[in-house]
């Protein structure tokens, strides 16, 4: 016999209620957080891996990645690149032991404008997972949502059966192009959109339903559902639980451990704010974007242009920091002794 909604509300946290309407994903490289909140999927990025790699508990993974890079040989640069790719896969493989679904692993942001480079790196990551006994069905390859990244995703999906998660997505143009490319999943950023409007406008606080990031994801979700696109919408980059709750009903939401903890302690009633039925009744019109139209429409959105370039730079900077850490481990001992 099913529990009445009133009783269930008393029993369940906001996080447990959210899981009835939305697939909850953990945005972390920390295994303990994944064990605690039991998400279906998990997402990582260079910044999260850099943070996790500095924790004492994960030093064995660093040592294994270093040993792998050295074993393959080649120039210092090649050894570091191989060790870095291996480290991302080692973290992903450990995460997959703790979740039933998929892990997202990011291609180097420095390749964001290199379609062929992204395709090659993505295939390399999938090969490394295969060596670890993990099939491509459990991996989402994260690519920057540049025009080149979106076209790389199109090729990886259609020709290689590699599932892609398009990240650093801020504009409606990016979302439309991703849908037309037939990628598996997009990660429209919520909090970073809010950050831009707070930094660049007079208004400093927003109600969740008026939050520019929430409104952006809502529009994308409605467009995808109205026109029957299969691409999963996964809201990402949240600043507070209000944003998360305002997107209840979105396909997926990837949430940091801090906000997962807050949601697990909240006991307010959640109702879906996004639904396929409402989306199909919305008045959005279908558009098609070739490269010229994409670049124009994306360029018209100042926030999206600035946040995409900023996001690429930040992920690239953290990739460089991670490589420096690996380089020190791989070569400083032999140089200094």
mmCIF file of C-alpha atoms in Angstrom:
data_model
loop_
_atom_site.group_PDB
_atom_site.id
_atom_site.type_symbol
_atom_site.label_atom_id
_atom_site.label_comp_id
_atom_site.label_asym_id
_atom_site.label_seq_id
_atom_site.Cartn_x
_atom_site.Cartn_y
_atom_site.Cartn_z
ATOM 1 C CA UNK A 1 0.000 0.000 0.000
ATOM 2 C CA UNK A 2 1.423 3.395 -0.940
ATOM 3 C CA UNK A 3 2.101 6.052 1.680
ATOM 4 C CA UNK A 4 -0.152 9.112 1.467
ATOM 5 C CA UNK A 5 1.516 12.248 0.079
ATOM 6 C CA UNK A 6 1.008 14.084 3.414
ATOM 7 C CA UNK A 7 2.759 11.360 5.410
ATOM 8 C CA UNK A 8 5.466 11.030 2.800
ATOM 9 C CA UNK A 9 6.114 14.775 2.951
ATOM 10 C CA UNK A 10 6.672 14.552 6.721
ATOM 11 C CA UNK A 11 9.033 11.639 6.268
ATOM 12 C CA UNK A 12 10.988 12.848 3.282
ATOM 13 C CA UNK A 13 13.608 15.531 2.911
ATOM 14 C CA UNK A 14 13.604 17.953 0.004
ATOM 15 C CA UNK A 15 16.376 15.837 -1.539
ATOM 16 C CA UNK A 16 14.319 12.630 -1.337
ATOM 17 C CA UNK A 17 11.285 14.414 -2.809
ATOM 18 C CA UNK A 18 13.427 15.857 -5.616
ATOM 19 C CA UNK A 19 14.492 12.326 -6.551
ATOM 20 C CA UNK A 20 10.835 11.483 -7.364
ATOM 21 C CA UNK A 21 10.761 14.074 -10.152
ATOM 22 C CA UNK A 22 14.366 14.548 -11.277
ATOM 23 C CA UNK A 23 17.468 12.385 -11.631
ATOM 24 C CA UNK A 24 19.895 13.680 -9.004
ATOM 25 C CA UNK A 25 23.579 13.727 -9.977
ATOM 26 C CA UNK A 26 26.521 14.469 -7.654
ATOM 27 C CA UNK A 27 28.856 17.221 -8.882
ATOM 28 C CA UNK A 28 32.034 16.062 -7.164
ATOM 29 C CA UNK A 29 35.207 14.014 -7.364
ATOM 30 C CA UNK A 30 34.968 13.137 -3.661
ATOM 31 C CA UNK A 31 33.998 9.478 -3.184
ATOM 32 C CA UNK A 32 32.751 10.011 0.388
ATOM 33 C CA UNK A 33 30.129 12.512 -0.782
ATOM 34 C CA UNK A 34 28.977 10.051 -3.448
ATOM 35 C CA UNK A 35 28.690 7.269 -0.860
ATOM 36 C CA UNK A 36 26.660 9.560 1.394
ATOM 37 C CA UNK A 37 24.104 10.943 -1.064
ATOM 38 C CA UNK A 38 23.737 7.948 -3.385
ATOM 39 C CA UNK A 39 23.167 9.772 -6.702
ATOM 40 C CA UNK A 40 22.418 7.907 -9.928
ATOM 41 C CA UNK A 41 25.243 9.632 -11.847
ATOM 42 C CA UNK A 42 28.249 11.819 -11.051
ATOM 43 C CA UNK A 43 30.002 14.629 -12.908
ATOM 44 C CA UNK A 44 33.625 15.712 -12.691
ATOM 45 C CA UNK A 45 35.615 18.553 -14.218
ATOM 46 C CA UNK A 46 39.276 19.667 -14.073
ATOM 47 C CA UNK A 47 38.587 21.924 -11.065
ATOM 48 C CA UNK A 48 36.921 19.125 -9.061
ATOM 49 C CA UNK A 49 39.675 16.619 -9.937
ATOM 50 C CA UNK A 50 42.347 19.183 -8.986
ATOM 51 C CA UNK A 51 40.668 19.700 -5.595
ATOM 52 C CA UNK A 52 40.302 15.949 -4.980
ATOM 53 C CA UNK A 53 43.869 15.203 -6.125
ATOM 54 C CA UNK A 54 45.201 17.399 -3.313
ATOM 55 C CA UNK A 55 43.425 15.346 -0.613
ATOM 56 C CA UNK A 56 45.708 12.828 1.155
ATOM 57 C CA UNK A 57 43.167 10.025 0.719
ATOM 58 C CA UNK A 58 43.553 10.092 -3.092
ATOM 59 C CA UNK A 59 47.349 10.038 -3.341
ATOM 60 C CA UNK A 60 47.342 6.395 -4.461
ATOM 61 C CA UNK A 61 45.427 7.412 -7.610
ATOM 62 C CA UNK A 62 48.024 10.089 -8.337
ATOM 63 C CA UNK A 63 50.823 7.554 -7.881
ATOM 64 C CA UNK A 64 49.097 5.118 -10.257
ATOM 65 C CA UNK A 65 48.595 7.847 -12.880
ATOM 66 C CA UNK A 66 52.254 8.897 -12.620
ATOM 67 C CA UNK A 67 53.409 5.283 -12.995
ATOM 68 C CA UNK A 68 51.199 4.887 -16.076
ATOM 69 C CA UNK A 69 52.550 8.054 -17.704
ATOM 70 C CA UNK A 70 56.137 6.981 -17.116
ATOM 71 C CA UNK A 71 55.478 3.467 -18.390
ATOM 72 C CA UNK A 72 54.237 4.778 -21.752
ATOM 73 C CA UNK A 73 57.347 6.956 -22.065
ATOM 74 C CA UNK A 74 57.880 9.661 -24.656
ATOM 75 C CA UNK A 75 58.666 13.319 -24.009
ATOM 76 C CA UNK A 76 57.952 14.931 -20.631
ATOM 77 C CA UNK A 77 54.924 16.624 -22.163
ATOM 78 C CA UNK A 78 53.549 13.319 -23.504
ATOM 79 C CA UNK A 79 54.127 11.554 -20.199
ATOM 80 C CA UNK A 80 52.307 14.304 -18.289
ATOM 81 C CA UNK A 81 49.393 14.301 -20.760
ATOM 82 C CA UNK A 82 49.055 10.520 -20.494
ATOM 83 C CA UNK A 83 49.253 10.664 -16.703
ATOM 84 C CA UNK A 84 46.593 13.396 -16.636
ATOM 85 C CA UNK A 85 44.184 11.428 -18.855
ATOM 86 C CA UNK A 86 44.806 8.335 -16.733
ATOM 87 C CA UNK A 87 44.108 10.275 -13.522
ATOM 88 C CA UNK A 88 40.721 11.447 -14.850
ATOM 89 C CA UNK A 89 39.858 7.852 -15.764
ATOM 90 C CA UNK A 90 41.070 6.466 -12.423
ATOM 91 C CA UNK A 91 38.783 8.912 -10.593
ATOM 92 C CA UNK A 92 35.929 8.020 -12.952
ATOM 93 C CA UNK A 93 36.467 4.291 -12.467
ATOM 94 C CA UNK A 94 36.406 4.662 -8.667
ATOM 95 C CA UNK A 95 33.248 6.767 -8.855
ATOM 96 C CA UNK A 96 31.569 4.114 -11.034
ATOM 97 C CA UNK A 97 32.075 1.554 -8.256
ATOM 98 C CA UNK A 98 29.805 3.743 -6.132
ATOM 99 C CA UNK A 99 26.983 4.683 -8.526
ATOM 100 C CA UNK A 100 24.623 2.674 -10.739
ATOM 101 C CA UNK A 101 24.682 5.152 -13.634
ATOM 102 C CA UNK A 102 27.239 7.140 -15.582
ATOM 103 C CA UNK A 103 30.206 9.369 -14.819
ATOM 104 C CA UNK A 104 31.080 12.477 -16.847
ATOM 105 C CA UNK A 105 34.759 12.930 -17.708
ATOM 106 C CA UNK A 106 35.943 16.159 -19.301
ATOM 107 C CA UNK A 107 38.117 16.656 -22.354
ATOM 108 C CA UNK A 108 40.895 19.227 -21.853
ATOM 109 C CA UNK A 109 39.370 22.721 -22.144
ATOM 110 C CA UNK A 110 42.448 23.867 -24.090
ATOM 111 C CA UNK A 111 41.008 21.887 -27.022
ATOM 112 C CA UNK A 112 37.735 23.854 -26.964
ATOM 113 C CA UNK A 113 38.257 25.278 -30.471
ATOM 114 C CA UNK A 114 39.816 22.118 -31.969
ATOM 115 C CA UNK A 115 37.105 19.769 -33.253
ATOM 116 C CA UNK A 116 39.483 16.981 -34.318
ATOM 117 C CA UNK A 117 41.553 17.350 -31.146
ATOM 118 C CA UNK A 118 38.445 16.894 -28.999
ATOM 119 C CA UNK A 119 37.352 13.834 -30.976
ATOM 120 C CA UNK A 120 40.792 12.231 -30.572
ATOM 121 C CA UNK A 121 41.006 13.017 -26.860
ATOM 122 C CA UNK A 122 37.488 11.718 -26.230
ATOM 123 C CA UNK A 123 38.277 8.449 -28.001
ATOM 124 C CA UNK A 124 41.485 8.181 -25.973
ATOM 125 C CA UNK A 125 39.551 8.555 -22.707
ATOM 126 C CA UNK A 126 37.054 5.894 -23.815
ATOM 127 C CA UNK A 127 39.981 3.564 -24.679
ATOM 128 C CA UNK A 128 41.457 4.109 -21.208
ATOM 129 C CA UNK A 129 38.101 3.234 -19.634
ATOM 130 C CA UNK A 130 37.952 0.136 -21.837
ATOM 131 C CA UNK A 131 41.413 -0.902 -20.565
ATOM 132 C CA UNK A 132 39.956 -0.587 -17.055
ATOM 133 C CA UNK A 133 37.085 -2.906 -18.017
ATOM 134 C CA UNK A 134 34.472 -0.130 -18.291
ATOM 135 C CA UNK A 135 32.228 0.161 -21.356
ATOM 136 C CA UNK A 136 31.414 3.441 -23.092
ATOM 137 C CA UNK A 137 27.744 3.096 -22.094
ATOM 138 C CA UNK A 138 28.744 4.179 -18.555
ATOM 139 C CA UNK A 139 30.685 7.266 -19.646
ATOM 140 C CA UNK A 140 29.650 10.743 -20.702
ATOM 141 C CA UNK A 141 32.431 12.726 -22.361
ATOM 142 C CA UNK A 142 32.251 16.402 -21.417
ATOM 143 C CA UNK A 143 32.992 18.921 -24.155
ATOM 144 C CA UNK A 144 32.858 22.726 -24.123
ATOM 145 C CA UNK A 145 29.768 24.023 -25.935
ATOM 146 C CA UNK A 146 31.700 25.981 -28.536
ATOM 147 C CA UNK A 147 30.673 25.485 -32.170
ATOM 148 C CA UNK A 148 33.688 23.163 -32.559
ATOM 149 C CA UNK A 149 32.797 21.267 -29.384
ATOM 150 C CA UNK A 150 29.198 20.768 -30.480
ATOM 151 C CA UNK A 151 30.318 19.454 -33.879
ATOM 152 C CA UNK A 152 32.820 17.140 -32.169
ATOM 153 C CA UNK A 153 29.936 15.844 -30.049
ATOM 154 C CA UNK A 154 27.858 15.241 -33.178
ATOM 155 C CA UNK A 155 30.638 13.104 -34.709
ATOM 156 C CA UNK A 156 31.365 11.208 -31.475
ATOM 157 C CA UNK A 157 27.677 10.330 -31.033
ATOM 158 C CA UNK A 158 26.901 9.440 -34.660
ATOM 159 C CA UNK A 159 30.120 7.721 -35.743
ATOM 160 C CA UNK A 160 31.554 6.246 -32.547
ATOM 161 C CA UNK A 161 28.538 5.756 -30.263
ATOM 162 C CA UNK A 162 30.258 7.849 -27.584
ATOM 163 C CA UNK A 163 27.803 9.710 -25.338
ATOM 164 C CA UNK A 164 28.542 13.395 -24.790
ATOM 165 C CA UNK A 165 27.731 15.920 -22.074
ATOM 166 C CA UNK A 166 27.973 19.449 -23.476
ATOM 167 C CA UNK A 167 29.185 21.749 -20.718
ATOM 168 C CA UNK A 168 29.732 25.497 -20.230
ATOM 169 C CA UNK A 169 26.355 26.117 -21.822
ATOM 170 C CA UNK A 170 24.974 29.611 -21.215
ATOM 171 C CA UNK A 171 23.031 30.686 -24.323
ATOM 172 C CA UNK A 172 19.851 29.515 -25.991
ATOM 173 C CA UNK A 173 21.839 29.319 -29.255
ATOM 174 C CA UNK A 174 24.213 26.780 -27.661
ATOM 175 C CA UNK A 175 21.236 24.696 -26.515
ATOM 176 C CA UNK A 176 19.580 24.733 -29.947
ATOM 177 C CA UNK A 177 22.828 23.718 -31.689
ATOM 178 C CA UNK A 178 23.343 20.863 -29.185
ATOM 179 C CA UNK A 179 19.824 19.565 -29.808
ATOM 180 C CA UNK A 180 20.360 19.653 -33.562
ATOM 181 C CA UNK A 181 23.682 17.812 -33.122
ATOM 182 C CA UNK A 182 21.884 14.959 -31.331
ATOM 183 C CA UNK A 183 24.118 14.867 -28.246
ATOM 184 C CA UNK A 184 23.089 12.779 -25.241
ATOM 185 C CA UNK A 185 23.040 15.502 -22.592
ATOM 186 C CA UNK A 186 23.608 19.217 -22.013
ATOM 187 C CA UNK A 187 24.697 20.993 -18.813
ATOM 188 C CA UNK A 188 23.226 24.510 -18.859
ATOM 189 C CA UNK A 189 24.830 26.493 -16.025
ATOM 190 C CA UNK A 190 22.484 28.190 -13.564
ATOM 191 C CA UNK A 191 24.649 29.810 -10.889
ATOM 192 C CA UNK A 192 27.243 31.288 -13.223
ATOM 193 C CA UNK A 193 24.454 33.033 -15.156
ATOM 194 C CA UNK A 194 23.175 34.484 -11.885
ATOM 195 C CA UNK A 195 26.727 35.575 -10.978
ATOM 196 C CA UNK A 196 26.987 37.570 -14.205
ATOM 197 C CA UNK A 197 23.687 39.388 -13.728
ATOM 198 C CA UNK A 198 24.496 40.220 -10.090
ATOM 199 C CA UNK A 199 27.949 41.508 -11.074
ATOM 200 C CA UNK A 200 26.742 43.505 -14.093
ATOM 201 C CA UNK A 201 23.303 44.769 -13.085
ATOM 202 C CA UNK A 202 21.691 46.854 -10.359
ATOM 203 C CA UNK A 203 19.670 43.948 -8.983
ATOM 204 C CA UNK A 204 21.659 41.896 -6.439
ATOM 205 C CA UNK A 205 19.077 39.366 -5.231
ATOM 206 C CA UNK A 206 16.506 37.303 -7.124
ATOM 207 C CA UNK A 207 13.616 35.119 -6.107
ATOM 208 C CA UNK A 208 14.282 31.566 -7.398
ATOM 209 C CA UNK A 209 11.530 31.775 -10.046
ATOM 210 C CA UNK A 210 13.009 35.076 -11.334
ATOM 211 C CA UNK A 211 16.630 33.892 -11.204
ATOM 212 C CA UNK A 212 18.118 34.430 -14.707
ATOM 213 C CA UNK A 213 19.826 31.006 -14.591
ATOM 214 C CA UNK A 214 16.590 29.256 -13.624
ATOM 215 C CA UNK A 215 14.720 31.080 -16.404
ATOM 216 C CA UNK A 216 17.398 30.073 -18.942
ATOM 217 C CA UNK A 217 17.188 26.361 -18.082
ATOM 218 C CA UNK A 218 13.381 26.497 -18.005
ATOM 219 C CA UNK A 219 13.302 27.933 -21.542
ATOM 220 C CA UNK A 220 15.739 25.287 -22.810
ATOM 221 C CA UNK A 221 13.780 22.463 -21.135
ATOM 222 C CA UNK A 222 10.499 23.748 -22.620
ATOM 223 C CA UNK A 223 12.030 24.047 -26.111
ATOM 224 C CA UNK A 224 13.450 20.513 -26.031
ATOM 225 C CA UNK A 225 10.224 18.953 -24.783
ATOM 226 C CA UNK A 226 7.972 20.946 -27.114
ATOM 227 C CA UNK A 227 9.919 19.845 -30.201
ATOM 228 C CA UNK A 228 10.648 16.292 -29.103
ATOM 229 C CA UNK A 229 14.424 16.457 -28.737
ATOM 230 C CA UNK A 230 15.814 13.443 -26.882
ATOM 231 C CA UNK A 231 18.838 15.327 -25.472
ATOM 232 C CA UNK A 232 18.743 15.289 -21.648
ATOM 233 C CA UNK A 233 18.688 18.683 -19.895
ATOM 234 C CA UNK A 234 20.862 18.629 -16.761
ATOM 235 C CA UNK A 235 20.887 21.902 -14.827
ATOM 236 C CA UNK A 236 24.324 22.555 -13.299
ATOM 237 C CA UNK A 237 26.344 25.101 -11.282
ATOM 238 C CA UNK A 238 23.929 25.994 -8.497
ATOM 239 C CA UNK A 239 24.475 28.765 -5.955
ATOM 240 C CA UNK A 240 21.674 27.888 -3.527
ATOM 241 C CA UNK A 241 18.945 25.330 -2.905
ATOM 242 C CA UNK A 242 16.287 27.785 -4.108
ATOM 243 C CA UNK A 243 17.640 27.436 -7.655
ATOM 244 C CA UNK A 244 17.582 23.642 -7.376
ATOM 245 C CA UNK A 245 14.017 23.518 -6.056
ATOM 246 C CA UNK A 246 12.851 25.972 -8.750
ATOM 247 C CA UNK A 247 13.950 23.413 -11.383
ATOM 248 C CA UNK A 248 12.162 20.410 -9.851
ATOM 249 C CA UNK A 249 11.032 18.232 -12.742
ATOM 250 C CA UNK A 250 14.056 18.989 -14.951
ATOM 251 C CA UNK A 251 15.448 15.773 -16.474
ATOM 252 C CA UNK A 252 18.640 15.791 -14.374
ATOM 253 C CA UNK A 253 20.230 18.213 -11.900
ATOM 254 C CA UNK A 254 23.903 17.940 -10.909
ATOM 255 C CA UNK A 255 24.399 19.273 -7.396
ATOM 256 C CA UNK A 256 27.433 19.912 -5.172
ATOM 257 C CA UNK A 257 27.820 17.974 -1.894
ATOM 258 C CA UNK A 258 27.251 21.203 0.091
ATOM 259 C CA UNK A 259 23.834 21.761 -1.489
ATOM 260 C CA UNK A 260 22.963 18.053 -1.353
ATOM 261 C CA UNK A 261 23.581 18.264 2.418
ATOM 262 C CA UNK A 262 21.321 21.310 2.734
ATOM 263 C CA UNK A 263 18.543 19.661 0.702
ATOM 264 C CA UNK A 264 18.776 16.519 2.842
ATOM 265 C CA UNK A 265 18.038 18.650 5.938
ATOM 266 C CA UNK A 266 15.154 20.636 4.428
ATOM 267 C CA UNK A 267 11.589 19.388 4.848
ATOM 268 C CA UNK A 268 9.514 21.676 2.632
ATOM 269 C CA UNK A 269 7.049 20.285 0.118
ATOM 270 C CA UNK A 270 8.371 20.183 -3.442
ATOM 271 C CA UNK A 271 6.140 20.296 -6.493
ATOM 272 C CA UNK A 272 7.408 20.004 -10.070
ATOM 273 C CA UNK A 273 7.866 23.378 -11.743
ATOM 274 C CA UNK A 274 8.887 21.849 -15.092
ATOM 275 C CA UNK A 275 6.769 19.326 -16.961
ATOM 276 C CA UNK A 276 6.507 17.953 -20.485
ATOM 277 C CA UNK A 277 2.810 18.851 -20.595
ATOM 278 C CA UNK A 278 3.416 22.522 -19.811
ATOM 279 C CA UNK A 279 6.397 22.618 -22.167
ATOM 280 C CA UNK A 280 4.303 21.383 -25.057
ATOM 281 C CA UNK A 281 1.836 24.220 -24.478
ATOM 282 C CA UNK A 282 4.486 26.974 -24.488
ATOM 283 C CA UNK A 283 4.726 29.437 -27.381
ATOM 284 C CA UNK A 284 8.353 28.912 -28.415
ATOM 285 C CA UNK A 285 9.073 28.597 -32.138
ATOM 286 C CA UNK A 286 11.474 26.076 -33.655
ATOM 287 C CA UNK A 287 14.665 27.500 -35.116
ATOM 288 C CA UNK A 288 17.574 26.075 -37.099
ATOM 289 C CA UNK A 289 21.153 27.286 -36.618
ATOM 290 C CA UNK A 290 23.994 26.744 -39.066
ATOM 291 C CA UNK A 291 27.465 27.897 -38.029
ATOM 292 C CA UNK A 292 26.975 31.514 -39.120
ATOM 293 C CA UNK A 293 23.602 31.818 -37.382
ATOM 294 C CA UNK A 294 24.935 30.098 -34.252
ATOM 295 C CA UNK A 295 27.883 32.456 -33.972
ATOM 296 C CA UNK A 296 25.651 35.502 -34.487
ATOM 297 C CA UNK A 297 22.935 34.496 -31.994
ATOM 298 C CA UNK A 298 25.454 33.410 -29.364
ATOM 299 C CA UNK A 299 27.407 36.640 -29.856
ATOM 300 C CA UNK A 300 24.226 38.665 -29.242
ATOM 301 C CA UNK A 301 24.163 37.293 -25.667
ATOM 302 C CA UNK A 302 26.873 39.224 -23.834
ATOM 303 C CA UNK A 303 26.534 37.157 -20.657
ATOM 304 C CA UNK A 304 26.956 33.869 -22.558
ATOM 305 C CA UNK A 305 29.968 35.091 -24.537
ATOM 306 C CA UNK A 306 31.746 36.274 -21.390
ATOM 307 C CA UNK A 307 30.862 33.240 -19.237
ATOM 308 C CA UNK A 308 31.812 30.703 -21.922
ATOM 309 C CA UNK A 309 35.246 32.255 -22.458
ATOM 310 C CA UNK A 310 35.739 32.696 -18.705
ATOM 311 C CA UNK A 311 34.723 29.085 -18.048
ATOM 312 C CA UNK A 312 37.125 27.748 -20.669
ATOM 313 C CA UNK A 313 39.975 29.828 -19.219
ATOM 314 C CA UNK A 314 39.259 28.638 -15.662
ATOM 315 C CA UNK A 315 39.042 24.951 -16.588
ATOM 316 C CA UNK A 316 42.205 25.320 -18.690
ATOM 317 C CA UNK A 317 44.037 26.996 -15.789
ATOM 318 C CA UNK A 318 43.094 24.145 -13.438
ATOM 319 C CA UNK A 319 44.227 21.596 -16.038
ATOM 320 C CA UNK A 320 47.610 23.374 -16.104
ATOM 321 C CA UNK A 321 47.796 23.306 -12.274
ATOM 322 C CA UNK A 322 47.021 19.585 -12.304
ATOM 323 C CA UNK A 323 49.736 18.963 -14.892
ATOM 324 C CA UNK A 324 52.224 20.933 -12.764
ATOM 325 C CA UNK A 325 51.360 18.731 -9.804
ATOM 326 C CA UNK A 326 51.906 15.615 -11.930
ATOM 327 C CA UNK A 327 55.143 16.997 -13.373
ATOM 328 C CA UNK A 328 56.510 17.603 -9.888
ATOM 329 C CA UNK A 329 55.739 14.028 -8.904
ATOM 330 C CA UNK A 330 57.107 12.577 -12.116
ATOM 331 C CA UNK A 331 60.309 14.519 -12.611
ATOM 332 C CA UNK A 332 61.327 16.609 -9.589
ATOM 333 C CA UNK A 333 62.639 13.605 -7.634
ATOM 334 C CA UNK A 334 64.920 12.477 -10.432
ATOM 335 C CA UNK A 335 66.028 16.042 -11.158
ATOM 336 C CA UNK A 336 66.837 16.731 -7.526
ATOM 337 C CA UNK A 337 68.717 13.551 -6.673
#
